Amino acid sequence: MKRTIIAIVSSNPSVLGRIATLMSRWNLDIDCLTMQKLGTKEGTSDISMLINVEEAHQTEQLVKQIDKLVDVISVADMT
Amino acid sequence: MTLTTKTEDEPKFTWGTGADVLVQSILREGTEVIFGYPGGAVLPIYDALYRKKVRHVLARHEQGAIHAAEGYSRVSGKPGVVIATSGPGATNIVTGLMDACIDSLPIVVFTGQVARPVINTDAFQEADVIGITAPATKHNFQVRDLRDLSRIVKEAFYIATSGRPGPVLVDLPKDVSAEQIEWRSEKVEIHLPGYHVPGPANEKQIHRLAGAIERARRPVLLAGAGVLHAKACDRLRLFAQNHQLPVVNTLLGLGSFPTSHPLFLGMGGMHGTYAANMALSECDLLINIGSRFDDRLTCNLSKFATEAEIAHVDIDPAEIGKNVPTKYPVMGDAGVVLEQLERTTGSCKERQEWLRHLHTYAQQHPLHYENRPEDSTIPPQYVIERIRHYAGSDAIVTTDVGQHQMWTAQHYQFEHPYHWVSSGGLGTMGFGFPAAIGAQIAEPEKTVVAIVGDGGFQMTLEELAVVTELHLPIKIIILNNNALGMVRQWQEAFYEKRYAHSIPSFQPDFVRLAESYGVTGWRITERDQIDSVLESAVKNPDPVLIDCRVKQMENVFPMVAPGKGLKEMIGV
């Protein structure tokens, strides 16, 4: 099933790599990914990912793992 | 130029190097000792350490340094601090980082990096340490601007020690640590908008769990290392006593509940006690406090606690529901939650029948092994019982990984918290001996016993030099079966006795090896030597290594075979 995950992160060069490492560990393909600096708050960016998971439970665990990253300010499954 | 120490009231501007700022910032966190190994990229840092006369333990390999820091941290509860150089220095600590990550130990590592202008040019001793260690740390930083350094150090210690503890790495390019700066010793504020430490647990969750505890007829408490991190052992004991809850420990939770306590059932899991595993299998409410339902504890998940409602108390929300569906999730620190539960839980159902039932299991199926005095070979379990006899419950015991680790967990009978140091999640051979160095540094007056195998000891034995150099009176006891025992056991059980590379044809003379490092070495080959040698070793104020020859083909039992459920133990 397709899920859309949206995260607000601290803008720094390693944050995307950290999230990508998690995706790799979970063996998840990213169908679509965008990242952009937020105009509203300096030092923060928005990452939006479309992923394909087998069951909803997976996304719940993945969101928790992404949320554990210190550079991630907030994250949610916005599907 | 050196930095003068700060005065609390008026900020002082002084000139120093980035390394001076680093050392000052590390000391500000209350660091008493640093475990490390110098190298090109950390020369400015070592120069600053030299000027400040900081206590530094020179390991003989970076892996030894980080395992020592882990042992120090496990025993003292304080963060272990490590310095390693760039490239190979940094890659040599990766095993320790992963070990600390999975076992939730607060470690702060500072690695040197090549200078900023040559990063990403494959410079001498360059490695992408941030990339390599990101999945093996709770967080990592690279310092690109010296003005950020003192804040980053403060953040590193805060992240490592708060919430679920873990390792944090700070990578410091050489030109940053060598750079001169006019530095103001003022209060440093941390800025971590994406990092939150849970406060008290949600009261609704507490009430739901308290109600479940009151109603349960066959409850069991599973206590993991989270109880130790939370310093909540007294609360755990009171809560278990007040509500008549039998207690099972995980491997790393040992010591959080006294083995001699009538409510204690032992360790659960693959090599746990029959009573503990049957309690987990037959309970109607399983209250997990501070353990992460590791597969060595649960064994086959589809057969795990099938009759139970699951409650899981954890400070890390990502652990709740990760492996086992959870009906009563409680997010919070084990100590705070136990206090909240104690306040909320009312009188419980009568549980004498359930406790008697479990007691019968414990009586009928205690841990056992074959120990015939007429046998020429020595059962390793017997040696552990004799070590316990002479070293006592007040000794700190570290182990490596393998059969000797399981036998120690089963037979040492831990009574006190923070006296048991072992590598659980990662199962790192080579951990036990350097961890004992850290443990002895944390507790210089205590007896520290490193129970190791002949395989794992050979992975980090170079640290014998540290033992002699610092005169650490560690008792190293090698349970020498001249085999990689756990591998051999699995080959015997599941690979039709094809002992592929698990019985080496050569091993060193451990006694002469010890002596070449200036450590007294003794050998036990006969049963009647055990008591006199162990007694002398424990009384000896010097470091001692004992090469104890034990039965090669001994197996760890009871056991749950791979794919089986906890109820399906063999060798009971």
XYZ file of C-alpha atoms in Angstrom:
651
model
C 0.000 0.000 0.000
C 1.152 3.512 -0.756
C 1.875 5.763 2.210
C 2.915 9.377 2.350
C 5.332 10.235 5.144
C 6.037 13.868 5.912
C 8.829 14.993 8.206
C 9.987 18.372 9.449
C 13.728 18.205 9.999
C 16.674 20.355 11.005
C 18.329 21.488 7.787
C 21.726 19.874 7.705
C 23.659 17.845 5.156
C 23.395 14.506 6.998
C 19.657 14.370 7.686
C 18.577 12.979 4.326
C 21.269 10.312 4.528
C 20.046 9.226 7.957
C 16.492 8.809 6.690
C 17.720 7.056 3.529
C 19.756 4.640 5.697
C 16.580 3.706 7.574
C 14.731 3.101 4.309
C 17.557 0.883 3.139
C 17.519 -1.069 6.407
C 13.774 -1.547 6.027
C 14.287 -2.577 2.392
C 11.809 0.061 1.260
C 11.837 1.688 -2.148
C 11.044 5.373 -2.199
C 8.593 6.105 -5.030
C 8.933 9.846 -4.721
C 10.867 12.181 -2.433
C 11.039 15.918 -2.113
C 12.979 18.055 0.336
C 12.855 21.772 0.662
C 13.849 24.446 3.104
C 10.898 25.922 4.928
C 10.459 29.611 4.326
C 8.506 29.924 7.564
C 11.202 28.783 9.962
C 14.915 29.190 9.449
C 17.015 26.058 9.814
C 14.204 23.647 9.100
C 13.255 21.671 6.038
C 10.335 19.594 4.959
C 10.797 16.067 3.593
C 7.931 14.332 1.881
C 8.192 10.691 0.826
C 5.884 8.343 -0.992
C 6.666 4.742 -0.094
C 5.146 1.357 -0.735
C 4.688 -0.917 2.305
C 3.078 -4.320 2.698
C 1.112 -3.576 5.858
C 0.138 -0.540 7.896
C 2.023 -1.817 10.971
C 5.270 -1.342 9.029
C 4.631 2.364 8.529
C 3.799 2.817 12.194
C 7.166 1.302 13.178
C 9.004 3.202 10.451
C 7.550 6.525 11.588
C 8.680 5.751 15.158
C 12.185 4.972 13.923
C 12.343 8.171 11.861
C 11.077 10.128 14.859
C 13.980 8.757 16.926
C 16.464 10.564 14.687
C 17.688 13.600 16.576
C 17.530 15.766 13.449
C 13.853 14.970 12.891
C 11.599 17.501 14.598
C 8.312 15.832 13.728
C 7.098 13.110 11.413
C 3.747 11.590 10.532
C 2.054 9.229 8.137
C -0.139 11.719 6.273
C -1.820 9.212 3.973
C 48.535 28.742 25.058
C 46.221 27.233 27.582
C 42.790 28.147 28.718
C 42.329 29.296 32.227
C 39.491 27.654 34.097
C 36.290 29.565 34.003
C 34.920 31.524 36.873
C 31.246 30.941 37.489
C 30.156 34.552 37.646
C 32.004 36.557 35.062
C 32.648 35.161 31.616
C 36.358 35.271 30.838
C 37.872 35.684 27.406
C 40.971 33.577 26.902
C 42.968 32.319 23.978
C 43.285 28.610 23.366
C 42.990 25.975 20.699
C 39.906 24.096 19.644
C 41.350 21.136 21.533
C 41.521 23.252 24.703
C 37.857 24.111 24.247
C 37.117 20.413 23.743
C 38.972 19.255 26.852
C 37.445 22.008 28.930
C 33.984 21.085 27.670
C 34.548 17.373 28.408
C 35.703 18.181 31.934
C 32.692 20.417 32.491
C 30.515 17.343 32.028
C 32.140 15.773 35.077
C 34.385 13.405 33.141
C 36.913 11.717 35.413
C 38.651 9.443 32.966
C 39.084 9.140 29.211
C 39.806 5.878 27.395
C 41.699 6.386 24.184
C 44.498 5.955 21.742
C 46.432 8.812 20.099
C 47.129 9.342 16.408
C 47.854 12.014 13.830
C 44.443 13.647 13.654
C 44.057 13.883 17.436
C 47.527 15.219 18.199
C 46.170 18.680 19.110
C 43.673 16.996 21.478
C 46.370 14.895 23.129
C 48.494 18.024 23.485
C 45.607 19.691 25.302
C 45.142 16.596 27.506
C 48.847 16.734 28.334
C 48.557 20.357 29.420
C 45.448 19.720 31.484
C 46.760 16.512 33.084
C 43.481 14.707 32.487
C 43.291 11.070 33.562
C 43.638 9.062 30.372
C 43.773 5.289 30.025
C 45.909 4.271 27.076
C 44.279 1.184 25.598
C 46.292 -0.957 23.215
C 43.578 -1.038 20.564
C 40.657 1.334 20.064
C 38.180 -1.537 20.473
C 39.701 -2.155 23.901
C 39.222 1.526 24.736
C 35.538 1.583 23.913
C 34.741 -1.724 25.638
C 36.545 -0.413 28.720
C 34.395 2.720 28.521
C 31.311 0.495 28.298
C 32.373 -1.485 31.376
C 33.043 1.782 33.225
C 29.636 3.093 32.264
C 27.724 -0.091 33.100
C 29.172 -0.148 36.623
C 29.265 3.578 37.426
C 26.164 4.758 35.571
C 28.273 7.616 34.193
C 29.028 8.226 30.535
C 32.144 6.519 29.210
C 34.377 8.870 27.225
C 36.595 7.700 24.363
C 39.069 9.398 22.036
C 40.292 7.771 18.818
C 42.091 9.080 15.822
C 40.721 9.375 12.290
C 40.456 6.555 9.752
C 41.431 3.207 11.309
C 41.193 4.626 14.823
C 37.577 5.503 14.180
C 36.686 2.307 12.317
C 38.188 0.248 15.152
C 35.575 1.615 17.540
C 32.570 0.770 15.380
C 32.001 -2.624 17.067
C 31.935 -0.927 20.456
C 29.554 1.762 19.210
C 27.123 -0.838 17.910
C 27.472 -2.806 21.126
C 26.689 0.294 23.212
C 23.860 1.256 20.870
C 22.007 -2.037 21.149
C 22.702 -2.343 24.897
C 21.790 1.320 25.577
C 25.050 2.476 27.156
C 25.909 6.185 27.410
C 29.224 6.535 25.598
C 30.636 9.743 24.127
C 33.319 9.221 21.504
C 35.541 11.909 20.018
C 37.243 10.976 16.776
C 39.838 12.969 14.943
C 39.174 13.762 11.293
C 41.442 15.002 8.554
C 41.541 18.788 8.149
C 38.481 20.430 6.585
C 40.176 21.429 3.312
C 41.100 17.789 2.547
C 37.899 16.067 3.681
C 36.575 14.035 0.780
C 39.943 13.805 -1.013
C 40.805 10.299 0.278
C 43.433 11.933 2.445
C 45.742 9.844 4.628
C 43.708 8.149 7.393
C 40.466 9.624 6.132
C 37.192 7.746 6.551
C 33.575 8.871 6.299
C 33.066 8.398 10.010
C 29.720 10.168 10.107
C 28.416 7.886 7.364
C 29.916 4.739 8.886
C 28.757 5.376 12.432
C 25.311 6.906 11.813
C 23.491 3.554 12.174
C 25.719 2.539 15.104
C 25.132 5.626 17.249
C 22.216 7.383 18.878
C 23.474 10.483 17.103
C 26.701 11.826 15.643
C 28.120 15.248 14.880
C 30.918 16.624 12.753
C 32.290 19.920 13.981
C 32.693 22.213 10.981
C 32.924 25.463 12.921
C 34.915 25.812 16.114
C 32.331 28.195 17.522
C 29.878 25.276 17.683
C 32.202 22.944 19.571
C 31.315 23.564 23.207
C 27.584 23.423 22.377
C 28.041 20.174 20.445
C 29.958 18.573 23.325
C 27.188 19.523 25.722
C 24.563 18.177 23.341
C 26.547 14.960 22.862
C 26.640 14.262 26.603
C 22.982 15.208 26.975
C 21.842 12.901 24.184
C 24.067 10.032 25.372
C 22.811 10.116 28.962
C 19.144 11.102 28.681
C 16.100 9.097 27.629
C 17.230 5.706 26.392
C 21.011 6.043 26.778
C 23.276 5.380 23.826
C 26.556 6.226 22.147
C 27.155 9.623 20.562
C 30.143 10.390 18.347
C 31.720 13.769 17.700
C 34.036 13.939 14.686
C 36.575 16.730 14.939
C 38.704 17.804 11.952
C 42.318 18.377 12.887
C 42.365 21.989 11.768
C 39.374 22.701 14.014
C 41.096 21.254 17.080
C 44.324 23.099 16.213
C 42.654 26.438 15.465
C 43.228 29.305 17.878
C 40.181 30.942 19.299
C 39.358 33.626 21.771
C 37.039 31.651 23.908
C 34.560 32.851 26.470
C 33.839 30.381 29.233
C 30.167 31.062 29.513
C 27.042 29.016 29.965
C 26.397 26.892 26.911
C 22.841 26.329 25.757
C 21.870 23.212 23.898
C 19.597 23.429 20.890
C 17.932 20.146 19.972
C 14.461 20.831 18.592
C 14.076 17.232 17.383
C 15.068 15.504 20.624
C 12.555 14.868 23.382
C 12.969 12.989 26.648
C 9.696 11.486 27.902
C 8.438 12.830 31.212
C 6.029 10.990 33.541
C 3.848 8.453 31.791
C 0.338 9.262 30.674
C -1.969 8.744 33.690
C -4.591 7.047 31.556
C -2.055 4.436 30.484
C -1.016 3.968 34.118
C -4.634 3.486 35.244
C -5.303 0.931 32.513
C -2.212 -1.062 33.437
C -2.920 -0.795 37.178
C -6.406 -2.192 36.538
C -4.958 -5.078 34.535
C -2.499 -5.865 37.360
C -5.319 -5.873 39.912
C -7.382 -8.262 37.786
C -4.617 -10.610 36.673
C -4.609 -14.102 38.123
C -1.279 -15.171 36.652
C 0.871 -12.047 36.194
C 4.613 -11.971 35.681
C 7.065 -9.073 35.702
C 9.837 -9.162 33.108
C 12.599 -6.795 34.228
C 15.277 -5.683 31.785
C 18.249 -3.353 31.860
C 15.903 -0.354 31.624
C 15.260 -0.862 35.354
C 19.007 -0.576 35.985
C 19.386 2.528 33.801
C 16.496 4.114 35.680
C 18.104 3.201 39.035
C 14.752 1.693 39.951
C 15.760 -1.659 41.491
C 14.413 -0.826 44.961
C 11.121 0.316 43.459
C 10.920 -2.847 41.394
C 11.431 -5.005 44.479
C 8.835 -3.131 46.501
C 6.317 -3.214 43.675
C 6.807 -6.945 43.129
C 6.510 -7.621 46.855
C 3.484 -5.405 47.409
C 1.554 -6.967 44.555
C 2.989 -10.481 44.761
C 4.369 -10.428 41.237
C 6.879 -13.111 40.263
C 9.923 -11.661 38.484
C 11.875 -12.866 35.450
C 15.072 -11.107 34.349
C 16.489 -10.665 30.904
C 20.206 -11.393 30.458
C 21.127 -7.733 30.890
C 18.534 -7.194 33.594
C 20.344 -9.591 35.958
C 21.118 -7.902 39.254
C 18.039 -5.689 39.123
C 16.256 -8.216 41.350
C 18.036 -10.399 43.936
C 18.438 -14.008 42.850
C 17.757 -15.169 46.396
C 14.368 -13.421 46.548
C 11.438 -15.858 46.789
C 9.626 -14.077 43.930
C 12.584 -14.467 41.567
C 12.298 -17.095 38.845
C 15.635 -16.548 37.109
C 16.612 -15.481 33.634
C 14.190 -16.116 30.792
C 14.918 -16.970 27.176
C 16.966 -19.395 25.129
C 19.103 -20.526 28.083
C 16.806 -19.330 30.825
C 15.381 -21.350 33.690
C 12.430 -23.656 33.162
C 10.378 -21.792 35.767
C 11.022 -18.402 34.123
C 10.114 -19.621 30.665
C 7.010 -21.444 31.860
C 5.932 -18.325 33.742
C 6.295 -16.310 30.512
C 4.366 -18.992 28.628
C 1.517 -19.507 31.084
C 0.974 -16.007 32.453
C -2.213 -14.065 31.747
C -0.479 -10.671 32.111
C 3.115 -10.064 31.104
C 4.456 -6.750 32.383
C 7.682 -5.952 30.571
C 9.605 -3.165 32.272
C 12.646 -1.906 30.381
C 13.379 -4.794 28.072
C 13.039 -4.823 24.309
C 11.629 -8.331 23.704
C 14.868 -9.477 22.118
C 14.628 -12.698 20.081
C 16.919 -14.559 22.504
C 14.322 -13.792 25.181
C 11.130 -14.449 23.231
C 12.377 -17.271 20.972
C 9.595 -18.108 18.470
C 7.357 -15.041 18.597
C 4.258 -16.877 17.412
C 4.551 -19.126 20.472
C 5.476 -16.370 22.922
C 3.182 -15.623 25.870
C 0.170 -16.796 23.907
C -2.148 -16.704 26.913
C -1.116 -13.250 28.063
C -2.116 -9.659 27.669
C 1.122 -7.751 27.097
C 2.099 -4.599 28.951
C 5.287 -2.855 27.918
C 6.903 -0.036 29.865
C 9.720 1.576 27.918
C 11.336 4.994 27.663
C 11.860 4.426 23.950
C 8.494 4.575 22.176
C 9.948 2.796 19.136
C 10.427 -0.357 21.247
C 6.760 -0.602 22.193
C 4.947 -2.862 19.770
C 8.122 -3.447 17.736
C 8.301 -7.195 18.272
C 5.245 -8.082 20.348
C 1.735 -6.576 19.978
C 1.103 -4.609 23.150
C -2.231 -4.096 24.864
C -0.957 -1.823 27.627
C 1.748 0.501 26.292
C 3.348 2.820 28.841
C 5.971 5.246 27.666
C 8.289 6.471 30.372
C 11.254 5.938 32.639
C 10.999 2.624 34.525
C 11.511 4.284 37.904
C 8.927 7.005 37.341
C 6.407 4.504 35.975
C 6.927 2.084 38.877
C 6.312 4.954 41.288
C 3.154 5.957 39.384
C 1.972 2.339 39.317
C 2.655 1.893 43.027
C 0.437 4.900 43.752
C -2.334 3.711 41.458
C -2.528 -0.052 41.803
C -5.060 -1.208 44.368
C -5.431 -4.586 46.020
C -4.848 -7.500 43.743
C -6.380 -10.897 43.259
C -5.149 -13.767 45.356
C -2.058 -15.242 43.666
C -0.833 -17.884 46.062
C -1.877 -20.700 43.773
C 0.020 -19.193 40.797
C 3.128 -18.569 42.901
C 2.989 -22.108 44.308
C 2.611 -23.458 40.784
C 5.744 -21.593 39.633
C 7.596 -22.594 42.765
C 6.884 -26.232 41.902
C 8.415 -25.718 38.455
C 11.506 -24.193 40.056
C 11.785 -27.083 42.529
C 11.216 -29.809 39.982
C 13.398 -28.361 37.221
C 16.284 -26.402 38.698
C 19.405 -25.616 36.668
C 21.594 -28.683 36.764
C 24.701 -30.164 35.227
C 26.685 -33.348 35.528
C 29.319 -33.036 38.228
C 30.919 -36.312 39.180
C 33.991 -35.947 41.389
C 35.518 -39.075 39.849
C 35.541 -37.442 36.367
C 38.927 -36.144 35.324
C 37.459 -33.242 33.354
C 36.171 -30.110 35.093
C 32.598 -28.937 34.444
C 32.755 -25.171 33.709
C 29.540 -24.557 35.647
C 31.238 -25.924 38.772
C 34.119 -23.469 38.333
C 31.614 -20.592 38.180
C 29.982 -21.787 41.386
C 33.392 -21.863 43.069
C 34.241 -18.375 41.746
C 30.948 -17.198 43.262
C 31.921 -18.871 46.539
C 35.259 -17.069 46.800
C 34.529 -13.744 45.100
C 31.033 -13.432 46.607
C 27.987 -11.431 45.617
C 29.831 -8.148 46.023
C 32.261 -8.845 43.182
C 31.741 -7.276 39.778
C 31.614 -9.939 37.102
C 32.200 -9.313 33.421
C 31.957 -11.890 30.672
C 32.685 -12.298 27.041
C 30.159 -13.971 24.758
C 29.395 -17.625 24.388
C 28.924 -20.662 26.591
C 30.838 -19.229 29.574
C 28.575 -16.150 29.415
C 25.429 -18.246 29.647
C 26.847 -20.412 32.433
C 27.818 -17.297 34.376
C 24.358 -15.785 33.863
C 22.787 -19.043 35.039
C 25.016 -19.932 37.978
C 26.609 -16.779 39.424
C 23.495 -15.835 41.464
C 23.600 -12.049 41.183
C 22.251 -10.221 44.201
C 23.077 -6.580 43.517
C 22.598 -4.185 40.636
C 25.538 -2.913 38.554
C 27.684 -5.956 39.345
C 27.068 -7.756 36.045
C 28.682 -6.557 32.812
C 28.119 -8.433 29.579
C 27.486 -7.857 25.903
C 23.857 -8.778 25.274
C 22.361 -7.506 22.052
C 25.391 -7.476 19.807
C 27.052 -10.496 21.423
C 30.536 -9.091 21.030
C 33.357 -11.561 21.587
C 36.348 -9.700 22.987
C 34.116 -7.503 25.162
C 34.573 -9.082 28.587
C 38.203 -8.470 29.414
C 38.480 -4.779 28.415
C 35.077 -4.183 30.050
C 36.632 -5.469 33.286
C 39.331 -2.786 32.978
C 36.646 -0.096 32.853
C 34.751 -1.740 35.707
C 37.849 -1.843 37.915
C 38.576 1.822 37.163
C 35.002 2.694 38.146
C 35.212 0.613 41.329
C 38.867 0.435 42.375
C 38.119 -1.165 45.752
C 35.930 -3.990 44.496
C 36.901 -7.430 43.321
C 36.473 -7.536 39.554
C 36.369 -10.919 37.870
C 36.515 -11.268 34.088
C 35.144 -14.675 33.139
C 36.121 -15.232 29.527
C 36.490 -18.011 26.994
C 39.718 -18.927 25.269
C 38.266 -17.695 21.954
C 37.037 -14.239 22.941
C 40.003 -13.510 25.191
C 42.321 -13.838 22.210
C 40.405 -11.061 20.453
C 41.350 -8.295 22.922
C 44.128 -9.763 25.069
C 46.482 -6.922 24.145
C 44.811 -4.964 26.944
C 46.833 -7.035 29.442
C 49.371 -4.236 29.076
C 46.854 -1.816 30.619
C 46.260 -4.107 33.577
C 49.980 -4.139 34.376
C 50.539 -0.485 33.617
C 47.739 0.690 35.913
C 48.129 -2.206 38.342
C 44.461 -3.160 38.145
C 43.924 -6.230 40.330
C 41.478 -7.886 37.912
C 41.050 -11.642 38.128
C 40.907 -12.982 34.579
C 39.514 -16.491 34.512
C 39.659 -18.241 31.156
C 37.247 -21.147 30.990
C 39.465 -22.864 28.472
C 37.770 -25.641 26.519
C 40.055 -25.096 23.538
C 36.969 -24.522 21.422
C 34.611 -21.845 20.247
C 32.170 -23.553 22.526
C 28.832 -22.081 21.517
C 29.620 -22.508 17.821
C 30.707 -26.076 18.520
C 27.521 -26.741 20.524
C 25.351 -25.560 17.620
C 27.385 -27.638 15.178
C 26.855 -30.645 17.434
C 23.126 -30.035 17.733
C 22.171 -28.711 14.301
C 25.020 -29.570 11.879
C 25.540 -33.264 12.669
C 28.752 -32.669 14.609
C 30.605 -31.127 11.683
C 32.942 -29.005 13.778
C 33.998 -26.583 11.075
C 36.714 -24.321 12.479
C 35.377 -24.341 16.013
C 38.163 -26.430 17.560
C 41.448 -24.644 16.824
C 44.554 -26.790 16.525
C 46.693 -24.207 18.293
C 46.315 -21.908 21.220
C 48.921 -19.902 23.095
C 50.284 -20.790 26.511
C 48.053 -18.352 28.397
C 50.130 -18.554 31.594
C 53.352 -17.584 29.833
C 51.463 -15.010 27.807
C 50.195 -13.398 31.034
C 53.651 -13.486 32.520
C 55.137 -11.809 29.453
C 52.755 -8.925 30.182
C 53.764 -8.895 33.845
C 50.538 -10.546 35.037
C 50.687 -13.541 37.367
C 49.483 -16.618 35.517
C 48.164 -19.842 37.039
C 46.753 -22.955 35.463
C 44.055 -25.305 36.708
C 44.017 -28.726 35.136
C 42.763 -30.847 38.036
C 39.622 -30.546 40.072
C 41.520 -30.462 43.379
C 43.368 -27.288 42.296
C 40.212 -25.226 41.826
C 39.620 -24.114 45.411
C 43.181 -23.306 46.344
C 43.870 -21.380 43.129
C 40.618 -19.398 43.231
C 41.027 -18.587 46.906
C 44.600 -17.375 46.345
C 43.546 -15.368 43.294
C 40.750 -13.515 45.072
C 43.009 -12.705 48.018
C 45.865 -11.623 45.758
C 46.205 -7.817 45.537
C 47.727 -8.133 42.058
C 46.181 -8.939 38.704
C 45.941 -12.677 38.113
C 45.123 -14.712 35.027
C 43.888 -18.266 35.497
C 43.899 -20.678 32.586
C 41.266 -23.152 33.769
C 41.000 -26.219 31.573
C 37.401 -27.354 31.401
C 35.400 -30.085 29.705
C 35.468 -29.453 25.974
C 32.194 -31.066 24.987
C 30.024 -29.538 27.714
C 26.815 -27.909 26.440
C 24.677 -25.087 27.783
C 21.345 -26.409 28.976
C 18.475 -25.964 29.241
C 17.983 -24.614 25.767
C 15.256 -23.522 23.413
C 16.278 -24.576 19.903
C 15.931 -22.069 17.051
C 12.350 -21.804 15.838
C 10.945 -23.336 19.020
C 8.803 -21.686 21.648
C 9.809 -21.061 25.266
C 7.713 -24.035 26.368
C 9.756 -26.382 24.203
C 12.967 -26.432 26.240
C 15.422 -29.269 25.923
C 17.867 -30.427 28.590
C 15.494 -29.417 31.385
